[in-house]
């Protein structure tokens, strides 16, 4: 009987040292934490969360977001870290080691992270393009004099010049259809009566003048026409290749390849910068933003609670989707990062620390974003709701337009878009590492030539 028991406990396990692959480990636990932060804290914290917060009840949205963090985000995140650290394997081999029936989960996560990496790197390439043109001083997204601009183009800078050049007319001037026009004239042209120089009169109803006109931000036309080259593209006519974006995309993949060329040994050193630099930039933007006129209005708009929204299912759905989007769970990257931990690492502490840091970073980024949007709204004489945009529009349309109104706009544009580049690239490292780890776990001999294997996976992603 004793021999039988002894034989049973000596059965091989995925946690035994003999079965854990001989591969590199993080030099310090801090490198793993920073790598997880770099992966979790990304572009979604800067543009997606602030928009979802103000759309779903402001401060009230923090309640469902926090609950989704506790009951969905943190448990799944910890589970993936546990599986990766316990097995010492990437997602495919780790789930297969638990049970052959789970092997499909690993392949599914690999498909997910591949798709995410393809489209995510395109967004990073946009940030690179804006960074380059900002360094060159070509801040053309604030101009309505480009060949692609329409008659309805609106520039905050041109509008400011119109008001500054007002010769004393009791009616305020604004930039409208490529001219400085009085608000009273706009009211008449749109079929209403002038009221007080800021509003129009529709019978007995007083309405803001800007509610009756079509204005397209110069930054929006720049993004659609200059950056994306949409033009008249349709499902039948996709348009032409934008070679400037091809170059930026190739540059992004090249930088990512250099970072992961030696796996965690090289990436572990880079994460000190990619994970911490965005906090420096967010702090700089916040300090500058809160000193601008109208910043308080933007912050109040961002946090003012609307408790009735908690009764809407959409609000809770948005909170859950943001948790999945921000944490990047179910994509294999978390399993991969944890697989390079020492077996005795306290991954529970790491999961809690990263989760709550991610939570507070989202809120912190909202202050930096909406303080500047409040300034822009005050400058344009509209509400914050009229200048806030959704998703990419917030990062590449509304915020860049606001930066142009600040002192030293070129400096702030360089810092902001470089921050977006670092945020996006930090999230990409884990995805590329997941692909590489899946291959080296399947063919361990490739670890001796990891840089060749990394170079081989890059073309898979570049076919976007």
Coordinates of C-alpha atoms in Angstrom, one line a residue:
X1 CA 0.0 0.0 0.0
X2 CA 2.8 2.4 0.9
X3 CA 4.5 1.6 -2.4
X4 CA 1.3 2.4 -4.3
X5 CA 1.0 5.8 -2.5
X6 CA 4.6 6.6 -3.2
X7 CA 4.2 5.8 -6.9
X8 CA 1.1 8.0 -7.1
X9 CA 2.6 11.1 -5.6
X10 CA 5.7 10.8 -7.9
X11 CA 3.6 11.1 -11.0
X12 CA 4.8 13.9 -13.3
X13 CA 3.0 17.3 -13.0
X14 CA 3.1 20.4 -15.1
X15 CA 4.4 22.2 -12.0
X16 CA 7.4 19.9 -11.6
X17 CA 10.8 21.4 -12.4
X18 CA 11.4 18.6 -15.0
X19 CA 8.5 19.7 -17.1
X20 CA 8.9 23.4 -17.0
X21 CA 10.8 24.5 -20.1
X22 CA 14.4 25.8 -19.7
X23 CA 13.8 29.3 -20.8
X24 CA 14.6 32.8 -19.7
X25 CA 13.0 34.4 -16.6
X26 CA 12.3 38.0 -15.6
X27 CA 15.4 39.4 -13.9
X28 CA 13.3 41.1 -11.3
X29 CA 9.6 40.8 -10.2
X30 CA 9.3 44.5 -11.0
X31 CA 9.9 43.8 -14.7
X32 CA 6.9 41.5 -14.8
X33 CA 4.7 44.0 -13.0
X34 CA 5.7 46.8 -15.4
X35 CA 5.2 44.5 -18.4
X36 CA 1.7 43.7 -17.2
X37 CA 1.1 47.4 -16.7
X38 CA 2.4 48.2 -20.1
X39 CA 0.1 45.6 -21.6
X40 CA -3.0 46.6 -19.6
X41 CA -2.6 50.4 -19.6
X42 CA -2.9 51.3 -23.2
X43 CA -4.8 53.5 -25.6
X44 CA -8.1 52.5 -24.2
X45 CA -7.4 54.2 -20.9
X46 CA -6.7 57.5 -22.7
X47 CA -9.5 57.7 -25.3
X48 CA -12.1 55.0 -24.5
X49 CA -12.6 55.2 -20.8
X50 CA -13.1 59.0 -20.6
X51 CA -15.6 58.9 -23.3
X52 CA -17.5 56.0 -21.8
X53 CA -17.5 57.7 -18.4
X54 CA -19.1 60.9 -19.6
X55 CA -21.6 59.1 -21.9
X56 CA -22.7 56.8 -19.2
X57 CA -23.4 59.0 -16.3
X58 CA -20.0 60.6 -15.4
X59 CA -19.0 59.8 -11.8
X60 CA -21.9 57.2 -11.6
X61 CA -20.1 55.1 -14.2
X62 CA -17.3 54.4 -11.7
X63 CA -19.7 52.2 -9.7
X64 CA -20.4 49.6 -12.5
X65 CA -16.8 49.9 -13.7
X66 CA -15.4 49.1 -10.2
X67 CA -17.8 46.2 -9.7
X68 CA -16.9 44.7 -13.1
X69 CA -13.3 45.1 -12.1
X70 CA -13.8 43.1 -8.9
X71 CA -16.1 40.4 -10.3
X72 CA -14.8 40.0 -13.8
X73 CA -11.5 41.7 -14.6
X74 CA -9.5 40.8 -11.5
X75 CA -10.5 37.1 -11.2
X76 CA -9.9 36.4 -14.9
X77 CA -6.6 38.3 -14.9
X78 CA -5.4 36.5 -11.8
X79 CA -6.5 33.1 -13.3
X80 CA -4.5 33.7 -16.4
X81 CA -1.4 34.8 -14.4
X82 CA -1.8 31.7 -12.2
X83 CA -2.0 29.3 -15.2
X84 CA 1.0 30.9 -16.9
X85 CA 3.2 30.9 -13.8
X86 CA 2.2 27.5 -12.6
X87 CA 2.8 25.8 -16.0
X88 CA 5.7 27.9 -17.2
X89 CA 4.2 27.6 -20.7
X90 CA 2.6 29.7 -23.3
X91 CA -1.2 29.6 -23.8
X92 CA -1.3 26.6 -26.2
X93 CA 0.9 24.3 -24.2
X94 CA -0.4 25.5 -20.8
X95 CA -4.1 24.7 -21.5
X96 CA -3.1 21.4 -23.2
X97 CA -1.1 20.5 -20.1
X98 CA -4.2 21.1 -17.9
X99 CA -6.3 18.9 -20.1
X100 CA -6.2 17.9 -23.8
X101 CA -9.8 19.0 -24.0
X102 CA -8.6 22.6 -23.3
X103 CA -6.0 22.7 -26.1
X104 CA -8.4 24.6 -28.3
X105 CA -8.5 27.4 -25.8
X106 CA -4.9 28.1 -26.4
X107 CA -5.2 28.2 -30.1
X108 CA -8.3 30.5 -29.8
X109 CA -6.4 32.9 -27.6
X110 CA -3.5 33.0 -30.2
X111 CA -6.0 33.8 -33.0
X112 CA -7.5 36.6 -30.9
X113 CA -4.1 38.2 -30.0
X114 CA -3.0 38.0 -33.6
X115 CA -6.1 39.8 -34.8
X116 CA -5.8 42.4 -32.1
X117 CA -2.1 43.0 -32.8
X118 CA -2.8 43.6 -36.5
X119 CA -5.4 46.3 -36.0
X120 CA -3.8 47.8 -32.9
X121 CA -0.5 48.4 -34.6
X122 CA -2.3 50.4 -37.2
X123 CA -3.5 52.8 -34.5
X124 CA 0.0 53.0 -33.2
X125 CA 1.2 53.9 -36.7
X126 CA -1.3 56.8 -36.7
X127 CA 0.4 58.1 -33.5
X128 CA 3.8 57.7 -35.2
X129 CA 2.6 59.8 -38.2
X130 CA 1.3 62.6 -36.0
X131 CA 4.5 62.5 -33.9
X132 CA 6.6 62.9 -37.0
X133 CA 4.6 65.7 -38.5
X134 CA 4.5 67.4 -35.1
X135 CA 8.3 67.3 -34.9
X136 CA 8.5 68.7 -38.4
X137 CA 6.2 71.5 -37.3
X138 CA 3.5 70.7 -39.9
X139 CA 0.4 71.1 -37.6
X140 CA -1.9 71.2 -40.6
X141 CA -4.8 69.7 -38.8
X142 CA -5.6 73.2 -37.5
X143 CA -5.8 74.7 -40.9
X144 CA -8.8 75.1 -43.3
X145 CA -6.6 76.0 -46.2
X146 CA -5.6 72.5 -47.3
X147 CA -6.7 71.2 -50.6
X148 CA -8.9 68.6 -49.0
X149 CA -10.8 71.0 -46.7
X150 CA -14.5 71.6 -47.4
X151 CA -16.6 74.7 -47.1
X152 CA -17.8 73.6 -43.7
X153 CA -14.3 73.3 -42.2
X154 CA -14.0 74.9 -38.8
X155 CA -10.7 75.8 -37.1
X156 CA -10.4 76.9 -33.5
X157 CA -7.3 78.9 -34.3
X158 CA -9.1 80.8 -37.2
X159 CA -12.1 81.3 -34.9
X160 CA -9.9 82.9 -32.3
X161 CA -8.4 85.2 -34.8
X162 CA -11.9 86.3 -36.0
X163 CA -12.8 87.2 -32.4
X164 CA -9.5 89.0 -31.8
X165 CA -10.0 91.0 -35.0
X166 CA -13.5 92.1 -34.1
X167 CA -13.6 95.8 -34.9
X168 CA -16.1 96.6 -32.1
X169 CA -19.4 95.3 -33.6
X170 CA -21.8 94.4 -30.8
X171 CA -22.2 91.0 -32.3
X172 CA -19.5 88.5 -31.8
X173 CA -17.6 87.2 -34.9
X174 CA -16.9 83.6 -35.5
X175 CA -15.3 81.5 -38.3
X176 CA -18.0 80.1 -40.5
X177 CA -17.6 78.8 -44.1
X178 CA -14.1 80.2 -44.5
X179 CA -15.1 83.7 -43.4
X180 CA -15.4 85.8 -40.3
X181 CA -19.1 86.2 -39.9
X182 CA -21.3 87.7 -37.2
X183 CA -23.5 85.3 -35.2
X184 CA -26.5 87.4 -36.1
X185 CA -25.8 86.9 -39.8
X186 CA -25.6 83.2 -39.2
X187 CA -29.0 83.2 -37.5
X188 CA -30.6 84.9 -40.4
X189 CA -28.9 82.6 -43.0
X190 CA -30.2 79.6 -41.1
X191 CA -33.8 80.9 -41.0
X192 CA -33.9 82.3 -37.5
X193 CA -33.8 85.7 -35.8
X194 CA -30.7 87.1 -34.0
X195 CA -31.2 87.3 -30.3
X196 CA -28.2 88.4 -28.1
X197 CA -25.1 87.9 -30.2
X198 CA -24.7 84.3 -28.9
X199 CA -28.1 82.7 -29.6
X200 CA -30.8 82.6 -32.2
X201 CA -34.5 83.1 -31.7
X202 CA -36.9 80.5 -33.1
X203 CA -40.3 82.0 -32.3
X204 CA -40.2 82.2 -28.6
X205 CA -37.5 79.6 -28.1
X206 CA -33.9 80.7 -27.6
X207 CA -31.4 78.2 -29.1
X208 CA -27.6 78.3 -29.3
X209 CA -26.5 79.5 -32.7
X210 CA -24.1 76.6 -33.3
X211 CA -27.0 74.1 -33.1
X212 CA -28.2 75.2 -36.5
X213 CA -25.1 75.0 -38.6
X214 CA -22.8 72.3 -39.9
X215 CA -19.2 72.6 -38.8
X216 CA -16.5 70.0 -39.4
X217 CA -13.4 70.3 -37.4
X218 CA -10.3 70.9 -39.5
X219 CA -8.7 68.1 -37.4
X220 CA -11.4 65.7 -38.5
X221 CA -11.0 66.5 -42.2
X222 CA -7.2 66.1 -41.8
X223 CA -7.5 62.7 -40.1
X224 CA -10.0 61.4 -42.7
X225 CA -8.4 62.8 -45.8
X226 CA -4.7 63.3 -45.1
X227 CA -4.0 60.5 -42.7
X228 CA -6.4 57.8 -43.8
X229 CA -7.0 59.0 -47.4
X230 CA -10.6 58.0 -47.3
X231 CA -11.8 60.4 -50.0
X232 CA -14.8 58.9 -51.7
X233 CA -13.9 55.3 -50.6
X234 CA -16.8 52.9 -50.5
X235 CA -17.2 49.1 -50.0
X236 CA -17.0 48.9 -53.8
X237 CA -14.0 51.3 -54.1
X238 CA -11.5 50.9 -51.3
X239 CA -9.3 53.8 -52.5
X240 CA -5.5 53.6 -52.8
X241 CA -2.6 52.6 -50.5
X242 CA -1.4 55.4 -48.3
X243 CA 2.3 55.0 -48.5
X244 CA 3.1 57.4 -45.7
X245 CA 1.1 55.1 -43.4
X246 CA 2.8 52.0 -44.8
X247 CA 6.1 53.5 -43.8
X248 CA 4.9 54.3 -40.3
X249 CA 3.5 50.8 -39.9
X250 CA 6.7 49.2 -41.0
X251 CA 8.6 51.4 -38.5
X252 CA 6.3 50.3 -35.7
X253 CA 6.9 46.6 -36.5
X254 CA 10.6 47.2 -36.7
X255 CA 10.8 48.8 -33.3
X256 CA 8.6 46.1 -31.8
X257 CA 11.0 43.5 -33.3
X258 CA 14.0 45.2 -31.8
X259 CA 12.4 45.2 -28.4
X260 CA 11.5 41.5 -28.3
X261 CA 14.5 40.3 -30.2
X262 CA 15.8 38.5 -27.1
X263 CA 12.5 37.8 -25.4
X264 CA 12.0 39.0 -21.9
X265 CA 15.7 39.6 -21.5
X266 CA 15.4 42.6 -23.8
X267 CA 11.8 43.5 -23.3
X268 CA 12.3 43.5 -19.5
X269 CA 14.6 46.4 -19.8
X270 CA 12.4 48.4 -22.2
X271 CA 9.3 48.2 -20.0
X272 CA 10.8 50.5 -17.4
X273 CA 10.4 53.3 -20.0
X274 CA 7.2 52.2 -21.8
X275 CA 5.3 51.6 -18.6
X276 CA 6.4 54.7 -16.7
X277 CA 6.8 57.4 -19.3
X278 CA 3.0 57.7 -20.1
X279 CA 2.4 58.6 -16.4
X280 CA 5.0 61.4 -16.7
X281 CA 3.2 62.7 -19.8
X282 CA -0.3 62.4 -18.4
X283 CA 0.9 64.3 -15.3
X284 CA 2.4 67.1 -17.5
X285 CA -0.8 67.3 -19.6
X286 CA -2.9 67.4 -16.4
X287 CA -0.9 70.1 -14.8
X288 CA -0.9 72.2 -17.9
X289 CA -4.6 71.5 -18.5
X290 CA -5.9 72.5 -15.1
X291 CA -4.3 75.9 -15.5
X292 CA -6.3 76.7 -18.6
X293 CA -9.5 78.7 -18.6
X294 CA -12.5 76.4 -18.7
X295 CA -10.7 73.3 -17.4
X296 CA -12.9 73.1 -14.3
X297 CA -16.0 73.0 -16.6
X298 CA -14.5 70.0 -18.4
X299 CA -13.6 68.1 -15.3
X300 CA -17.1 68.8 -13.8
X301 CA -18.7 67.5 -17.0
X302 CA -16.5 64.4 -16.8
X303 CA -17.4 63.5 -13.2
X304 CA -20.9 64.9 -12.7
X305 CA -22.9 61.8 -11.7
X306 CA -26.2 60.9 -13.4
X307 CA -27.5 58.2 -11.1
X308 CA -30.4 57.2 -13.3
X309 CA -28.0 55.7 -15.9
X310 CA -27.3 52.9 -13.4
X311 CA -30.7 51.5 -14.4
X312 CA -29.7 51.1 -18.0
X313 CA -28.2 47.7 -19.2
X314 CA -26.1 49.5 -21.7
X315 CA -24.1 51.2 -19.0
X316 CA -23.2 47.9 -17.3
X317 CA -22.4 46.4 -20.7
X318 CA -20.0 49.3 -21.5
X319 CA -18.3 48.8 -18.1
X320 CA -17.8 45.1 -18.8
X321 CA -16.5 45.7 -22.3
X322 CA -14.0 48.3 -21.1
X323 CA -12.7 45.9 -18.5
X324 CA -12.1 43.2 -21.2
X325 CA -10.7 45.9 -23.6
X326 CA -8.3 47.3 -21.0
X327 CA -7.1 44.2 -19.3
X328 CA -6.6 42.2 -22.6
X329 CA -7.8 39.0 -21.0
X330 CA -8.7 35.9 -23.0
X331 CA -5.9 36.7 -25.5
X332 CA -3.1 34.6 -24.2
X333 CA -0.7 37.6 -23.4
X334 CA -1.2 37.5 -19.7
X335 CA -0.5 33.7 -19.6
X336 CA 2.6 34.3 -21.7
X337 CA 4.0 37.1 -19.5
X338 CA 3.4 35.1 -16.3
X339 CA 5.1 32.0 -17.8
X340 CA 8.5 33.8 -17.4
X341 CA 8.0 34.2 -13.7
X342 CA 9.7 32.2 -11.1
X343 CA 7.4 29.4 -9.7
X344 CA 7.3 31.0 -6.3
X345 CA 6.4 34.5 -7.4
X346 CA 3.4 36.1 -5.6
X347 CA 1.2 36.5 -8.7
X348 CA -1.9 37.2 -6.6
X349 CA -0.3 40.4 -5.3
X350 CA 0.8 41.3 -8.9
X351 CA -2.8 40.8 -10.2
X352 CA -4.3 43.0 -7.5
X353 CA -1.6 45.7 -7.9
X354 CA -1.9 45.8 -11.7
X355 CA -5.7 45.7 -11.6
X356 CA -6.2 48.7 -9.3
X357 CA -3.4 50.6 -11.0
X358 CA -5.2 50.1 -14.3
X359 CA -8.4 51.3 -12.7
X360 CA -7.0 54.5 -11.2
X361 CA -5.0 55.2 -14.4
X362 CA -8.2 55.3 -16.4
X363 CA -9.7 57.8 -14.0
X364 CA -6.5 59.9 -13.9
X365 CA -6.3 60.0 -17.7
X366 CA -9.9 61.3 -17.8
X367 CA -8.8 64.4 -15.8
X368 CA -6.0 65.1 -18.2
X369 CA -8.3 64.7 -21.3
X370 CA -11.3 66.6 -20.1
X371 CA -9.4 69.5 -18.6
X372 CA -8.1 70.4 -22.1
X373 CA -11.5 69.7 -23.7
X374 CA -13.1 72.1 -21.2
X375 CA -10.6 74.7 -22.3
X376 CA -11.4 74.1 -26.0
X377 CA -15.2 74.3 -25.3
X378 CA -14.7 77.6 -23.4
X379 CA -12.6 79.0 -26.3
X380 CA -15.2 78.0 -28.9
X381 CA -18.2 79.2 -26.8
X382 CA -19.8 75.8 -26.8
X383 CA -20.5 73.1 -24.3
X384 CA -18.0 70.3 -23.5
X385 CA -20.5 67.8 -25.0
X386 CA -20.0 69.5 -28.4
X387 CA -16.3 69.0 -28.5
X388 CA -16.0 65.5 -26.9
X389 CA -15.7 62.7 -29.5
X390 CA -15.9 59.0 -29.4
X391 CA -12.9 56.6 -29.4
X392 CA -10.3 57.5 -32.1
X393 CA -12.1 60.8 -32.6
X394 CA -11.1 61.9 -29.1
X395 CA -7.4 61.0 -29.6
X396 CA -6.9 62.1 -33.2
X397 CA -9.6 64.8 -33.7
X398 CA -10.9 66.6 -30.6
X399 CA -7.7 66.5 -28.4
X400 CA -5.3 67.5 -31.2
X401 CA -7.5 70.5 -32.1
X402 CA -7.5 71.5 -28.4
X403 CA -3.7 71.2 -28.2
X404 CA -3.4 73.8 -31.0
X405 CA -5.0 76.4 -28.8
X406 CA -2.5 76.0 -26.0
X407 CA 0.8 77.9 -25.7
X408 CA 3.7 76.1 -27.4
X409 CA 1.3 73.8 -29.4
X410 CA 4.1 72.0 -31.2
X411 CA 5.7 70.9 -27.9
X412 CA 2.4 69.6 -26.5
X413 CA 1.5 67.8 -29.7
X414 CA 4.9 66.0 -29.8
X415 CA 4.5 64.9 -26.2
X416 CA 0.9 63.8 -26.5
X417 CA 1.4 61.7 -29.7
X418 CA 4.7 60.2 -28.5
X419 CA 2.8 59.2 -25.4
X420 CA 0.2 57.5 -27.5
X421 CA 3.0 55.7 -29.4
X422 CA 4.6 54.4 -26.3
X423 CA 1.2 53.3 -24.8
X424 CA 0.4 51.4 -27.9
X425 CA 3.8 49.9 -28.3
X426 CA 3.9 48.8 -24.7
X427 CA 0.6 46.8 -25.2
X428 CA 2.0 45.3 -28.4
X429 CA 5.1 43.7 -26.8
X430 CA 3.0 41.2 -24.9
X431 CA 1.0 40.2 -28.0
X432 CA 4.1 39.6 -30.1
X433 CA 5.7 37.7 -27.2
X434 CA 2.6 35.5 -27.0
X435 CA 3.1 34.5 -30.6
X436 CA 6.8 33.8 -30.1
X437 CA 6.3 31.9 -26.9
X438 CA 3.7 29.7 -28.6
X439 CA 6.2 28.8 -31.3
X440 CA 9.1 28.2 -28.9
X441 CA 7.0 26.0 -26.6
X442 CA 6.1 23.9 -29.6
X443 CA 9.6 23.8 -31.0
X444 CA 12.0 24.4 -28.0
X445 CA 15.1 24.2 -30.1
X446 CA 14.2 27.6 -31.6
X447 CA 15.0 29.3 -28.3
X448 CA 18.6 29.1 -29.2
X449 CA 17.9 31.4 -32.2
X450 CA 15.1 33.5 -30.7
X451 CA 15.8 36.5 -32.9
X452 CA 15.3 34.4 -36.0
X453 CA 12.0 33.2 -34.7
X454 CA 10.9 36.7 -33.8
X455 CA 11.8 37.9 -37.3
X456 CA 9.8 35.0 -38.8
X457 CA 6.7 35.9 -36.9
X458 CA 6.8 39.6 -37.9
X459 CA 5.6 39.0 -41.5
X460 CA 2.6 37.3 -40.2
X461 CA 1.5 40.5 -38.5
X462 CA 2.7 42.8 -41.4
X463 CA 0.1 41.4 -43.8
X464 CA -2.4 44.0 -42.6

